[in-house]
Each structure stands twice: as structure tokens, then as C-alpha cells.
C-alpha positions as MATLAB code, in Angstrom:
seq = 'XXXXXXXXXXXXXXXXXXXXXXXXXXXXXXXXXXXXXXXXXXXXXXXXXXXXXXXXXXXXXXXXXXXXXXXXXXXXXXXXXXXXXXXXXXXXXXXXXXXXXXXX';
ca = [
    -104.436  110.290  254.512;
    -102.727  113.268  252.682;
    -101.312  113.010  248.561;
     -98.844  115.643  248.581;
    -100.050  118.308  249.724;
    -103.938  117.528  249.580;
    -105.798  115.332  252.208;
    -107.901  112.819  251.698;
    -111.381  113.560  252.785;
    -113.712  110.477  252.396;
    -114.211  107.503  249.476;
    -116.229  109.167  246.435;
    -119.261  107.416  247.271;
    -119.237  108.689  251.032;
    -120.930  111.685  249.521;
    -124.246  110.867  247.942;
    -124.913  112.789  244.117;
    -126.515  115.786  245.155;
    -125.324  116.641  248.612;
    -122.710  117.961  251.009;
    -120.327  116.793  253.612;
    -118.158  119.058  256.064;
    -114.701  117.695  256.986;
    -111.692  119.280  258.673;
    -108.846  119.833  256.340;
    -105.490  122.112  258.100;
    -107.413  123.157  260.622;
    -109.982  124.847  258.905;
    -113.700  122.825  258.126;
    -114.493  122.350  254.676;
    -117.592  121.300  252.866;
    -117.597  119.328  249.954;
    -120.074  118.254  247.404;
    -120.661  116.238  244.613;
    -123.120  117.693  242.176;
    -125.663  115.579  240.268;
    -123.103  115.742  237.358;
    -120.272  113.956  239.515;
    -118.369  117.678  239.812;
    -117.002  117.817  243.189;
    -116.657  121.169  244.926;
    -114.923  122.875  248.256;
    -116.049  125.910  249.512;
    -115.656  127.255  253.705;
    -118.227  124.762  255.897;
    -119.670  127.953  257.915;
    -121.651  130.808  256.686;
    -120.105  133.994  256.795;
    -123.595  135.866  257.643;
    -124.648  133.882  261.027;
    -122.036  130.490  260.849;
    -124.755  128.066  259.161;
    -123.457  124.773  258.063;
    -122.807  124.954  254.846;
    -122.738  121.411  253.678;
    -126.293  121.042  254.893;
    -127.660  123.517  252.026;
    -129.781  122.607  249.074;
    -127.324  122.731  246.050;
    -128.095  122.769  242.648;
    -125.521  122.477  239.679;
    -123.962  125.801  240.496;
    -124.937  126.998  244.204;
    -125.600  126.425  247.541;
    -128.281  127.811  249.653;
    -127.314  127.998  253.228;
    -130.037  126.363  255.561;
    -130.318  129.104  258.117;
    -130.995  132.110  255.640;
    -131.157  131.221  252.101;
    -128.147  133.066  250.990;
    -126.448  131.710  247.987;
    -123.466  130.909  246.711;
    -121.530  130.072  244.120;
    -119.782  126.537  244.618;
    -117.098  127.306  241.973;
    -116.441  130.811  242.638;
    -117.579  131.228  246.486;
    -119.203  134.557  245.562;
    -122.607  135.452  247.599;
    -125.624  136.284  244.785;
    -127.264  137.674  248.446;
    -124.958  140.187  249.707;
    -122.806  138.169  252.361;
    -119.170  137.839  252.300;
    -117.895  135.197  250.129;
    -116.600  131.703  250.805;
    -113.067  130.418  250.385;
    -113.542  128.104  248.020;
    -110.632  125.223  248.184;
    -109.034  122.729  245.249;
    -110.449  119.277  245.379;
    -110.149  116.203  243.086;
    -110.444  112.619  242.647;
    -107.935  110.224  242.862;
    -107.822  106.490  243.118;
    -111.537  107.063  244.337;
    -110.815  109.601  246.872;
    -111.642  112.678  247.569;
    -108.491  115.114  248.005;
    -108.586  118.534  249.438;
    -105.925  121.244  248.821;
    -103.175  121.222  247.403;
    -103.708  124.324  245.261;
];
């Protein structure tokens, strides 16, 4: 399903408070999460250090920690606290109950 120019991902409650889910959005794979708060974020689904999944990291209100190394990273900004390369972080919103990706 696409809005414009953002896709629709998953229902809201597809993603559990807390945790991450990896989709495929133009071609490229995107993890998004919904923090504790009910903030959702989009940031690239692969590490740039060794191509860890992303969406599988421990998050907190502000990062995630990939599972392969422990490098962090900030879910609103993409930077690395760790030293890696950053992720490209994406737009996403709620709409109707969805989750929409892009759109910028």
C-alpha cells in the first residue's frame, strides 16, 4: 500500500512497544521501531560496520545497539556514538493506524 509518496509498512500494532521490524521500502530494507513512548522511528536495516540486522537490536528511548557488535546509534539522527558510519535514517508516520515510510 503506498499514501503518496510513503508506503505502508505494517498495522501499528504489528510492531510490539519496544522493538524493531525490518521491511523493504524502494528497494532499500528499512527498520522500524516503536519506542516504549509510541515514537516510531526509520533508520537503514543493516549495519554499516559488518551488515547486522538492525531491527534485531536492543533499543532504548533514543538508540539502538546492533546485535552483532554493540555499536550504537541514534534512532532520530542515525549518528554512530561507536565510531561506524551512520545510518540513513528515513521519515515515518502514522496514519489511519499504519505505519508509512518515506515520503520526506
Amino acid at each position: 500500500m503506498v499514501a503518496g509518496s510513503a508506503t505502508a509498512v505494517c498495522r501499528v500494532e504489528e510492531i510490539p512497544p519496544g522493538e524493531g521490524r525490518a521491511f523493504a521500502v524502494a528497494g532499500e530494507q528499512v527498520a522500524v521501531f516503536r519506542l516504549r513512548t509510541g515514537v516510531l522511528r526509520a533508520v537503514s536495516a543493516v549495519c554499516p560496520h559488518r551488515g547486522g540486522p538492525i531491527a534485531d537490536g536492543q533499543t532504548d528511548a533514543q538508540v539502538v545497539v546492533c546485535p552483532l557488535h554493540a555499536h550504537v546509534f541514534d534512532l532520530a539522527t542515525g549518528a554512530c556514538r561507536t565510531g561506524q558510519p551512520p545510518l540513513r535514517t528515513f521519515p515515518v508516520a502514522e496514519a489511519d493506524g499504519w505505519v508509512l515510510v518515506g515520503g520526506g
